[in-house]
mmCIF file of C-alpha atoms in Angstrom:
data_model
loop_
_atom_site.group_PDB
_atom_site.id
_atom_site.type_symbol
_atom_site.label_atom_id
_atom_site.label_comp_id
_atom_site.label_asym_id
_atom_site.label_seq_id
_atom_site.Cartn_x
_atom_site.Cartn_y
_atom_site.Cartn_z
ATOM 1 C CA MET A 1 -8.237 2.432 36.964
ATOM 2 C CA TYR A 2 -6.707 4.766 39.559
ATOM 3 C CA ILE A 3 -3.062 4.401 40.497
ATOM 4 C CA ASP A 4 -1.690 6.192 43.529
ATOM 5 C CA VAL A 5 1.618 7.557 42.252
ATOM 6 C CA ASN A 6 2.869 7.915 45.825
ATOM 7 C CA ILE A 7 3.135 4.138 46.250
ATOM 8 C CA ILE A 8 4.642 3.237 42.874
ATOM 9 C CA ASP A 9 8.256 2.147 42.992
ATOM 10 C CA ASP A 10 10.566 2.469 39.991
ATOM 11 C CA VAL A 11 10.229 -1.186 38.925
ATOM 12 C CA TYR A 12 6.441 -1.132 39.053
ATOM 13 C CA PHE A 13 6.411 2.173 37.157
ATOM 14 C CA TRP A 14 8.639 0.646 34.459
ATOM 15 C CA GLU A 15 6.320 -2.383 34.160
ATOM 16 C CA ILE A 16 3.304 -0.086 33.711
ATOM 17 C CA GLN A 17 5.154 1.875 31.003
ATOM 18 C CA VAL A 18 6.076 -1.348 29.164
ATOM 19 C CA PHE A 19 2.477 -2.613 29.350
ATOM 20 C CA MET A 20 1.055 0.713 28.169
ATOM 21 C CA THR A 21 3.565 0.943 25.295
ATOM 22 C CA ARG A 22 2.846 -2.602 24.152
ATOM 23 C CA GLY A 23 -0.870 -2.023 24.470
ATOM 24 C CA MET A 24 -0.540 1.223 22.527
ATOM 25 C CA THR A 25 1.282 -0.413 19.612
ATOM 26 C CA ASP A 26 -1.335 -3.150 19.445
ATOM 27 C CA HIS A 27 -4.093 -0.546 19.489
ATOM 28 C CA VAL A 28 -2.405 1.543 16.777
ATOM 29 C CA TRP A 29 -2.033 -1.581 14.631
ATOM 30 C CA ILE A 30 -5.735 -2.394 15.047
ATOM 31 C CA VAL A 31 -6.758 1.183 14.213
ATOM 32 C CA MET A 32 -4.452 1.193 11.181
ATOM 33 C CA MET A 33 -5.846 -2.136 9.928
ATOM 34 C CA LYS A 34 -9.452 -0.957 10.340
ATOM 35 C CA ALA A 35 -8.661 2.273 8.495
ATOM 36 C CA MET A 36 -6.889 0.358 5.736
ATOM 37 C CA ARG A 37 -9.807 -2.060 5.304
ATOM 38 C CA ALA A 38 -12.294 0.810 5.049
ATOM 39 C CA LEU A 39 -10.027 2.725 2.669
ATOM 40 C CA THR A 40 -9.450 -0.370 0.515
ATOM 41 C CA ARG A 41 -13.182 -1.139 0.296
ATOM 42 C CA TYR A 42 -13.939 2.457 -0.691
ATOM 43 C CA ALA A 43 -11.115 2.578 -3.253
ATOM 44 C CA ALA A 44 -11.980 -0.860 -4.676
ATOM 45 C CA ALA A 45 -15.616 0.118 -5.192
ATOM 46 C CA GLY A 46 -14.555 3.201 -7.147
ATOM 47 C CA ILE A 47 -11.950 1.308 -9.161
ATOM 48 C CA GLU A 48 -14.434 -1.430 -10.064
ATOM 49 C CA GLU A 49 -16.783 1.232 -11.471
ATOM 50 C CA THR A 50 -14.123 1.832 -14.159
ATOM 51 C CA GLY A 51 -14.372 -1.810 -15.259
ATOM 52 C CA LEU A 52 -10.998 -2.698 -13.743
ATOM 53 C CA GLY A 53 -10.178 -5.001 -10.871
ATOM 54 C CA LEU A 54 -7.638 -4.048 -8.228
ATOM 55 C CA SER A 55 -4.787 -6.068 -9.737
ATOM 56 C CA ASP A 56 -5.384 -4.714 -13.258
ATOM 57 C CA PHE A 57 -5.591 -1.166 -11.887
ATOM 58 C CA GLY A 58 -2.340 -1.734 -9.985
ATOM 59 C CA VAL A 59 -0.504 -2.998 -13.070
ATOM 60 C CA LEU A 60 -1.797 -0.203 -15.311
ATOM 61 C CA GLU A 61 -1.054 2.489 -12.708
ATOM 62 C CA LEU A 62 2.485 1.137 -12.273
ATOM 63 C CA LEU A 63 3.092 1.197 -16.040
ATOM 64 C CA LEU A 64 1.702 4.747 -16.201
ATOM 65 C CA ARG A 65 4.083 5.845 -13.447
ATOM 66 C CA LYS A 66 7.198 3.840 -14.377
ATOM 67 C CA GLY A 67 6.843 3.219 -18.111
ATOM 68 C CA PRO A 68 7.426 -0.146 -19.843
ATOM 69 C CA LEU A 69 8.673 -2.875 -17.496
ATOM 70 C CA PRO A 70 9.670 -6.538 -17.715
ATOM 71 C CA VAL A 71 6.852 -8.856 -16.620
ATOM 72 C CA ASN A 72 8.963 -10.381 -13.853
ATOM 73 C CA THR A 73 9.560 -6.988 -12.200
ATOM 74 C CA ILE A 74 5.889 -5.972 -12.230
ATOM 75 C CA GLY A 75 4.603 -8.810 -10.017
ATOM 76 C CA PRO A 76 6.570 -7.983 -6.853
ATOM 77 C CA MET A 77 5.808 -4.270 -7.248
ATOM 78 C CA VAL A 78 2.033 -4.898 -7.201
ATOM 79 C CA ASP A 79 2.110 -7.908 -4.830
ATOM 80 C CA LEU A 80 1.243 -10.529 -7.446
ATOM 81 C CA THR A 81 2.867 -13.945 -7.704
ATOM 82 C CA PRO A 82 4.594 -14.922 -10.970
ATOM 83 C CA GLY A 83 1.545 -16.971 -11.998
ATOM 84 C CA SER A 84 -0.892 -14.200 -11.114
ATOM 85 C CA ILE A 85 1.051 -11.511 -12.966
ATOM 86 C CA SER A 86 1.175 -13.709 -16.079
ATOM 87 C CA ILE A 87 -2.608 -14.145 -15.970
ATOM 88 C CA ALA A 88 -3.132 -10.408 -15.321
ATOM 89 C CA VAL A 89 -0.889 -9.431 -18.246
ATOM 90 C CA ASP A 90 -2.630 -11.983 -20.511
ATOM 91 C CA ARG A 91 -5.973 -10.448 -19.543
ATOM 92 C CA LEU A 92 -4.737 -6.881 -20.169
ATOM 93 C CA VAL A 93 -3.230 -7.876 -23.537
ATOM 94 C CA ALA A 94 -6.532 -9.517 -24.545
ATOM 95 C CA LYS A 95 -8.360 -6.276 -23.657
ATOM 96 C CA GLY A 96 -5.877 -4.268 -25.738
ATOM 97 C CA LEU A 97 -4.719 -2.256 -22.723
ATOM 98 C CA VAL A 98 -1.065 -3.360 -22.757
ATOM 99 C CA SER A 99 1.408 -4.815 -25.214
ATOM 100 C CA ARG A 100 3.969 -7.508 -24.411
ATOM 101 C CA VAL A 101 7.100 -7.751 -26.545
ATOM 102 C CA GLU A 102 10.507 -9.413 -26.349
ATOM 103 C CA SER A 103 13.238 -7.229 -24.913
ATOM 104 C CA ALA A 104 15.737 -6.023 -27.507
ATOM 105 C CA GLU A 105 18.572 -6.730 -25.042
ATOM 106 C CA ASP A 106 17.463 -10.166 -23.804
ATOM 107 C CA ARG A 107 15.038 -12.346 -25.758
ATOM 108 C CA ARG A 108 14.110 -14.252 -22.581
ATOM 109 C CA VAL A 109 12.568 -11.086 -21.124
ATOM 110 C CA ARG A 110 9.081 -9.862 -22.018
ATOM 111 C CA VAL A 111 8.460 -6.142 -21.642
ATOM 112 C CA VAL A 112 4.948 -4.866 -20.904
ATOM 113 C CA ALA A 113 3.861 -1.379 -21.965
ATOM 114 C CA LEU A 114 0.622 0.594 -22.015
ATOM 115 C CA THR A 115 -1.185 0.858 -25.324
ATOM 116 C CA PRO A 116 -2.821 4.205 -26.173
ATOM 117 C CA ARG A 117 -6.157 2.676 -25.164
ATOM 118 C CA GLY A 118 -4.672 1.432 -21.877
ATOM 119 C CA LYS A 119 -3.140 4.827 -21.167
ATOM 120 C CA ASP A 120 -6.454 6.598 -21.798
ATOM 121 C CA LEU A 121 -8.258 4.183 -19.475
ATOM 122 C CA ILE A 122 -5.771 4.358 -16.591
ATOM 123 C CA VAL A 123 -5.438 8.152 -16.809
ATOM 124 C CA SER A 124 -9.217 8.471 -16.525
ATOM 125 C CA ALA A 125 -9.486 5.792 -13.821
ATOM 126 C CA PHE A 126 -6.630 7.260 -11.822
ATOM 127 C CA ARG A 127 -8.105 10.755 -12.044
ATOM 128 C CA LYS A 128 -11.331 9.383 -10.533
ATOM 129 C CA HIS A 129 -9.399 7.421 -7.901
ATOM 130 C CA SER A 130 -7.359 10.504 -7.003
ATOM 131 C CA GLY A 131 -10.573 12.472 -6.477
ATOM 132 C CA GLN A 132 -11.887 9.762 -4.184
ATOM 133 C CA MET A 133 -8.683 9.760 -2.137
ATOM 134 C CA LYS A 134 -8.864 13.552 -1.805
ATOM 135 C CA LYS A 135 -12.338 13.105 -0.277
ATOM 136 C CA VAL A 136 -11.019 10.502 2.170
ATOM 137 C CA PHE A 137 -8.162 12.690 3.339
ATOM 138 C CA SER A 138 -10.022 16.006 3.158
ATOM 139 C CA GLU A 139 -10.190 16.378 6.935
ATOM 140 C CA LEU A 140 -6.398 16.389 7.231
ATOM 141 C CA SER A 141 -4.289 19.492 6.708
ATOM 142 C CA PRO A 142 -1.319 19.395 4.329
ATOM 143 C CA GLU A 143 0.931 19.213 7.405
ATOM 144 C CA ASP A 144 -1.101 16.296 8.802
ATOM 145 C CA LEU A 145 -0.846 14.476 5.469
ATOM 146 C CA ARG A 146 2.915 14.976 5.257
ATOM 147 C CA GLY A 147 3.350 13.807 8.849
ATOM 148 C CA LEU A 148 1.198 10.738 8.196
ATOM 149 C CA GLU A 149 3.202 9.950 5.057
ATOM 150 C CA VAL A 150 6.525 10.210 6.893
ATOM 151 C CA LYS A 151 5.355 8.032 9.784
ATOM 152 C CA LEU A 152 3.801 5.372 7.545
ATOM 153 C CA LYS A 153 6.980 5.176 5.459
ATOM 154 C CA LYS A 154 9.022 4.766 8.636
ATOM 155 C CA VAL A 155 6.784 1.954 9.892
ATOM 156 C CA GLY A 156 6.695 0.307 6.455
ATOM 157 C CA LYS A 157 10.476 0.378 6.069
ATOM 158 C CA ARG A 158 10.926 -1.057 9.553
ATOM 159 C CA ALA A 159 8.483 -3.886 8.822
ATOM 160 C CA ALA A 160 10.244 -4.608 5.504
ATOM 161 C CA ALA A 161 13.628 -4.690 7.243
ATOM 162 C CA LEU A 162 12.304 -7.063 9.898
ATOM 163 C CA MET A 163 10.861 -9.280 7.159
ATOM 164 C CA GLU A 164 14.247 -9.392 5.403
ATOM 165 C CA GLN A 165 15.984 -10.361 8.657
ATOM 166 C CA LYS A 166 13.421 -13.114 9.132
ATOM 167 C CA GLY A 167 13.640 -14.437 5.573
#
C-alpha cells in the first residue's frame, strides 16, 4: 500500500501508527508462539529419548538446580497442578529417581530430593538437552542471546504482572 505523506494529517498519522503498533505486537506474538512450538517439539523429542517425559524432566531438572524441595512448591515451579505433581512424584519415587520424606521441621510437609540414580539420569539427560539447545541457538551471537534473554524476561514479567492484576 502506498501512502502519500503529503496528504496525511496528524490524526490520520497517529491512527496509522496505532494500527501498525498493534499489528506488530500481534505478529511478534504469532512468531514467538510458532518458534516456541517448534522449540518445544524439538526439545520434547530429545527429552523423550532419555526415557523421561516433559513433566518428569522438569521436576528432576528443578531438583538438580534447587536441591530438595517440598512437594507443594515444586508444582507451581514446573506448571503442574497439585494432583499432577503428586502423580509425577509417585512415578519418580517408583522409578527410584527421587525420595520423598517428611520434613524435620513440619511433619505435614513432604520433601522431595534426587536419589543418586536420579541425579545421574538428569545430569546425563540435561547434558544432552543442553547440546540440543546449543544447536537451536547456534545462529545467534552471544550478544544476540543476551538481548533475547533480557527482552523475553521483560515480556514474561509484564505478562505475569498483568495476570496478577487480573487474578
